[in-house]
């Protein structure tokens, strides 16, 4: 197959190994761009059903057959499964030669594909910065989404073209920075869910009938401020150095939700450090505040 370094083929045969939520969304986006989903390999009944419903023209088969029938293979399996899958396929002589092999794991770069690359595969890591629900509108959620892309220099144009064709925006991440990149996304998105759920639980214990309705406008404004202004968007008692208020928070959380106390302390200390570094928090106020936090 001719891949070139300056131009991506207009039409590819695409195979999907692991048609879960992300794999299905990406494959559907590629199909919208004019590529053809030729084959899929699935293990669970749900994945097999998903592949049949979304790609009725695709052959369901073993991974090696999917690779043989494709120009581009999407390896959209769980992060921890990916290394073993690639190594196993390489050891059994899967026909990787000349085929684009792309995974969508945020945690991995292209090094995880080394066994396949040694067998002639053209490795790409294209991770959409988005969560997928398994609904029909997942493919629409890709539009305008950033993709963390890692690829050999000669394949960067191909990776960029694929992401743009799917409606995304490629952001190139160096191999050695993939773990930090993924940690940052998990820190923001996964911990945000925990924070919101924990806050809703506390509001419920405080007597709020509809915590979600109460939190929605506040969190929307806070997120907007954070994305637009960074640390300058910090507000609240920690950023103001209100040590008395923070001490009252600690007492209330210790009484009502003690499991959340370590998280509150860690985030308050981190917030204080950032507010102090940007000048929002004065040194004298920071000293009193950190004294309260240090007492715990």
Coordinates of C-alpha atoms in Angstrom, one line a residue:
X1 CA 0.0 0.0 0.0
X2 CA 1.3 3.5 -0.9
X3 CA 1.2 5.8 2.2
X4 CA 3.7 8.5 1.3
X5 CA 4.9 11.2 3.6
X6 CA 3.0 14.1 2.2
X7 CA -0.4 12.7 1.3
X8 CA -2.8 10.2 2.9
X9 CA -4.7 7.8 0.6
X10 CA -8.2 9.0 -0.1
X11 CA -9.9 5.7 0.6
X12 CA -8.7 2.9 3.0
X13 CA -10.0 -0.5 4.0
X14 CA -10.4 -0.3 7.8
X15 CA -10.4 -3.1 10.2
X16 CA -11.4 -2.8 13.9
X17 CA -10.0 -5.1 16.6
X18 CA -12.1 -4.3 19.7
X19 CA -15.2 -2.5 18.5
X20 CA -16.1 -1.0 21.9
X21 CA -17.5 2.4 22.4
X22 CA -14.3 4.3 21.3
X23 CA -13.5 1.9 18.4
X24 CA -17.0 2.1 17.0
X25 CA -17.1 5.9 17.2
X26 CA -13.7 6.2 15.4
X27 CA -14.6 3.7 12.8
X28 CA -17.9 5.4 12.1
X29 CA -16.1 8.7 11.8
X30 CA -13.7 7.2 9.3
X31 CA -16.6 5.7 7.3
X32 CA -18.2 9.1 7.2
X33 CA -15.0 10.4 5.6
X34 CA -15.2 7.8 2.8
X35 CA -13.2 4.9 4.1
X36 CA -14.7 1.4 4.2
X37 CA -15.0 -0.8 7.3
X38 CA -14.1 -4.2 6.0
X39 CA -13.7 -6.4 9.0
X40 CA -13.9 -6.5 12.8
X41 CA -12.9 -8.8 15.6
X42 CA -14.9 -8.8 18.8
X43 CA -14.9 -11.0 21.9
X44 CA -17.9 -10.1 24.0
X45 CA -21.5 -10.5 22.8
X46 CA -22.1 -6.8 23.2
X47 CA -19.1 -5.9 21.0
X48 CA -20.2 -8.4 18.3
X49 CA -23.7 -6.9 18.3
X50 CA -22.2 -3.4 18.1
X51 CA -20.1 -4.3 15.2
X52 CA -23.0 -6.0 13.3
X53 CA -25.3 -3.0 13.9
X54 CA -22.8 -0.3 13.0
X55 CA -20.9 -2.1 10.2
X56 CA -23.2 -4.6 8.6
X57 CA -20.9 -5.0 5.6
X58 CA -17.9 -5.9 7.7
X59 CA -16.7 -9.5 8.2
X60 CA -16.5 -10.7 11.8
X61 CA -13.4 -12.8 12.3
X62 CA -10.1 -13.4 14.1
X63 CA -7.7 -10.5 14.5
X64 CA -5.2 -11.8 12.0
X65 CA -7.9 -12.0 9.3
X66 CA -9.0 -8.4 10.2
X67 CA -5.4 -7.3 9.7
X68 CA -5.1 -9.1 6.4
X69 CA -8.3 -7.5 5.0
X70 CA -7.3 -3.9 6.0
X71 CA -5.0 -1.1 5.0
X72 CA -5.6 0.6 8.4
X73 CA -6.2 -1.4 11.6
X74 CA -7.7 0.2 14.7
X75 CA -6.6 -1.6 17.9
X76 CA -9.2 -0.2 20.2
X77 CA -8.9 -2.5 23.2
X78 CA -8.4 -1.6 26.9
X79 CA -5.0 -0.1 27.8
X80 CA -3.8 -3.1 29.8
X81 CA -4.8 -5.5 27.0
X82 CA -3.0 -3.7 24.2
X83 CA 0.6 -4.8 24.9
X84 CA -0.2 -8.5 25.1
X85 CA -2.4 -8.3 22.1
X86 CA 0.2 -6.7 19.9
X87 CA 2.9 -9.1 21.1
X88 CA 0.7 -12.1 20.6
X89 CA -0.3 -11.2 17.1
X90 CA 3.4 -10.5 16.2
X91 CA 4.4 -13.9 17.6
X92 CA 1.8 -15.7 15.5
X93 CA 2.9 -14.0 12.3
X94 CA 0.0 -11.6 11.7
X95 CA 0.4 -9.9 8.3
X96 CA 1.4 -6.5 9.5
X97 CA 3.7 -5.6 6.6
X98 CA 2.8 -2.2 5.1
X99 CA -0.4 -1.7 7.1
X100 CA -1.2 1.3 9.2
X101 CA -1.7 0.2 12.8
X102 CA -3.4 2.7 15.1
X103 CA -4.4 2.4 18.7
X104 CA -6.5 4.9 20.6
X105 CA -5.0 4.5 24.1
X106 CA -4.1 7.7 25.9
X107 CA -1.7 5.9 28.2
X108 CA 0.5 4.5 25.4
X109 CA 2.6 6.0 22.6
X110 CA 3.9 4.0 19.6
X111 CA 6.5 2.0 21.6
X112 CA 3.7 -0.5 22.6
X113 CA 3.4 -1.3 18.9
X114 CA 7.1 -2.2 18.6
X115 CA 6.5 -6.0 18.0
X116 CA 4.2 -5.1 15.1
X117 CA 6.5 -2.3 13.8
X118 CA 9.4 -4.8 13.6
X119 CA 7.1 -7.0 11.4
X120 CA 6.5 -4.1 9.0
X121 CA 3.5 -2.3 10.5
X122 CA 3.2 1.5 10.3
X123 CA 2.5 2.6 13.9
X124 CA 0.2 5.4 15.0
X125 CA -1.2 6.5 18.4
X126 CA -4.3 8.6 18.0
X127 CA -6.2 9.2 21.2
X128 CA -9.4 11.2 21.2
X129 CA -9.7 13.5 24.3
X130 CA -13.4 12.5 24.8
X131 CA -15.5 10.0 26.6
X132 CA -17.9 7.8 24.7
X133 CA -21.2 6.4 25.9
X134 CA -22.1 3.8 23.3
X135 CA -24.9 5.9 21.9
X136 CA -25.5 6.8 18.2
X137 CA -24.3 10.4 18.8
X138 CA -20.8 9.3 19.9
X139 CA -19.5 9.9 16.4
X140 CA -20.8 13.5 16.5
X141 CA -18.9 14.1 19.7
X142 CA -15.6 13.7 17.9
X143 CA -16.1 17.0 15.9
X144 CA -13.7 19.6 17.2
X145 CA -12.1 17.3 19.8
X146 CA -8.4 17.2 20.3
X147 CA -6.5 14.0 19.6
X148 CA -3.2 13.2 21.3
X149 CA -1.1 11.9 18.4
X150 CA 2.2 10.1 18.5
X151 CA 3.8 8.9 15.3
X152 CA 7.2 8.5 13.6
X153 CA 8.1 11.7 11.8
X154 CA 7.5 10.2 8.3
X155 CA 3.9 9.1 9.4
X156 CA 2.9 12.4 11.0
X157 CA 1.1 13.6 7.9
X158 CA -0.9 10.4 7.7
X159 CA -1.8 10.6 11.3
X160 CA -2.8 14.3 11.0
X161 CA -4.9 13.5 7.9
X162 CA -6.8 10.7 9.6
X163 CA -7.6 12.9 12.7
X164 CA -8.7 15.8 10.5
X165 CA -10.9 13.5 8.4
X166 CA -12.6 12.3 11.5
X167 CA -13.3 15.9 12.5
X168 CA -10.7 16.1 15.2
X169 CA -7.7 18.4 15.8
X170 CA -4.3 16.6 16.1
X171 CA -2.0 17.6 18.9
X172 CA 1.4 15.9 18.7
X173 CA 2.7 14.4 22.0
X174 CA 6.2 13.0 22.3
X175 CA 6.5 9.4 23.2
X176 CA 8.3 10.1 26.5
X177 CA 5.4 12.4 27.5
X178 CA 2.5 10.1 27.0
X179 CA 2.1 9.1 30.6
X180 CA 2.2 12.7 31.8
X181 CA -0.3 13.6 29.0
X182 CA -2.7 10.8 30.1
X183 CA -2.2 11.6 33.8
X184 CA -3.3 15.2 33.2
X185 CA -6.4 14.1 31.4
X186 CA -7.3 11.6 34.1
X187 CA -6.5 14.2 36.8
X188 CA -9.0 16.6 35.3
X189 CA -11.8 14.4 33.9
X190 CA -11.9 11.4 36.2
X191 CA -11.3 13.3 39.5
X192 CA -13.8 15.9 38.4
X193 CA -16.5 13.3 38.5
X194 CA -15.4 12.2 41.9
X195 CA -15.3 15.8 43.2
X196 CA -18.8 16.6 41.9
X197 CA -20.3 13.4 43.2
X198 CA -18.7 13.9 46.6
X199 CA -19.9 17.6 46.7
X200 CA -23.4 16.4 45.8
X201 CA -23.4 13.9 48.6
X202 CA -22.3 16.6 51.1
X203 CA -25.0 18.9 49.9
X204 CA -27.6 16.2 50.3
X205 CA -26.5 15.7 53.9
X206 CA -26.7 19.4 54.4
X207 CA -30.4 19.3 53.3
X208 CA -30.3 20.3 49.6
X209 CA -33.1 18.6 47.7
X210 CA -31.5 18.9 44.3
X211 CA -27.7 19.1 44.6
X212 CA -27.2 18.8 40.8
X213 CA -29.3 21.8 40.1
X214 CA -27.5 23.8 42.8
X215 CA -24.0 22.8 41.5
X216 CA -24.6 23.1 37.8
X217 CA -24.3 26.9 37.3
X218 CA -21.5 27.2 39.8
X219 CA -19.4 24.5 38.3
X220 CA -20.1 25.7 34.8
X221 CA -18.8 29.2 35.7
X222 CA -15.8 27.7 37.6
X223 CA -14.8 25.5 34.6
X224 CA -15.2 28.5 32.2
X225 CA -13.0 30.6 34.5
X226 CA -10.4 27.9 34.8
X227 CA -10.1 27.4 31.1
X228 CA -10.1 31.1 30.2
X229 CA -8.0 32.5 33.1
X230 CA -6.1 29.6 34.6
X231 CA -4.9 30.3 38.2
X232 CA -6.3 33.9 37.9
X233 CA -9.8 32.3 37.9
X234 CA -9.3 31.0 41.5
X235 CA -11.9 32.1 44.0
X236 CA -13.1 30.9 47.4
X237 CA -11.8 30.8 51.0
X238 CA -8.4 29.2 50.2
X239 CA -7.5 31.7 47.5
X240 CA -8.6 34.5 49.9
X241 CA -6.7 33.1 52.9
X242 CA -9.9 32.8 55.0
X243 CA -8.3 30.4 57.5
X244 CA -11.3 30.5 59.9
X245 CA -13.7 29.4 57.1
X246 CA -11.4 26.6 56.0
X247 CA -11.1 25.4 59.6
X248 CA -14.9 25.3 59.8
X249 CA -14.9 23.3 56.6
X250 CA -12.5 20.7 58.0
X251 CA -14.6 20.3 61.1
X252 CA -17.8 19.8 59.1
X253 CA -16.3 17.4 56.7
X254 CA -14.6 15.4 59.5
X255 CA -18.0 15.0 61.1
X256 CA -20.2 14.3 58.0
X257 CA -17.9 12.8 55.4
X258 CA -14.5 11.8 56.9
X259 CA -13.4 9.8 53.9
X260 CA -13.3 13.1 51.9
X261 CA -11.1 14.9 54.4
X262 CA -7.7 13.8 52.9
X263 CA -8.8 14.9 49.4
X264 CA -10.0 18.3 50.7
X265 CA -6.7 18.8 52.5
X266 CA -4.6 17.9 49.5
X267 CA -6.5 20.0 47.1
X268 CA -6.6 23.0 49.5
X269 CA -2.9 22.8 49.9
X270 CA -2.3 22.6 46.2
X271 CA -4.8 25.5 45.7
X272 CA -2.9 27.6 48.3
X273 CA 0.4 26.9 46.6
X274 CA -0.9 28.0 43.2
X275 CA -2.7 31.1 44.7
X276 CA 0.5 32.1 46.5
X277 CA 2.6 31.7 43.4
X278 CA 0.3 33.9 41.3
X279 CA 0.0 36.6 44.0
X280 CA -3.7 36.0 44.8
X281 CA -2.8 34.8 48.3
X282 CA -0.6 37.0 50.4
X283 CA 2.3 35.4 52.3
X284 CA 0.9 36.3 55.8
X285 CA -2.5 34.9 54.9
X286 CA -0.9 31.8 53.4
X287 CA 1.1 31.1 56.6
X288 CA -2.1 31.2 58.7
X289 CA -4.0 29.1 56.2
X290 CA -1.2 26.5 55.9
X291 CA -1.1 26.3 59.6
X292 CA -4.7 25.3 59.7
X293 CA -4.2 22.7 57.0
X294 CA -1.0 21.5 58.6
X295 CA -2.9 20.8 61.9
X296 CA -4.6 17.9 60.1

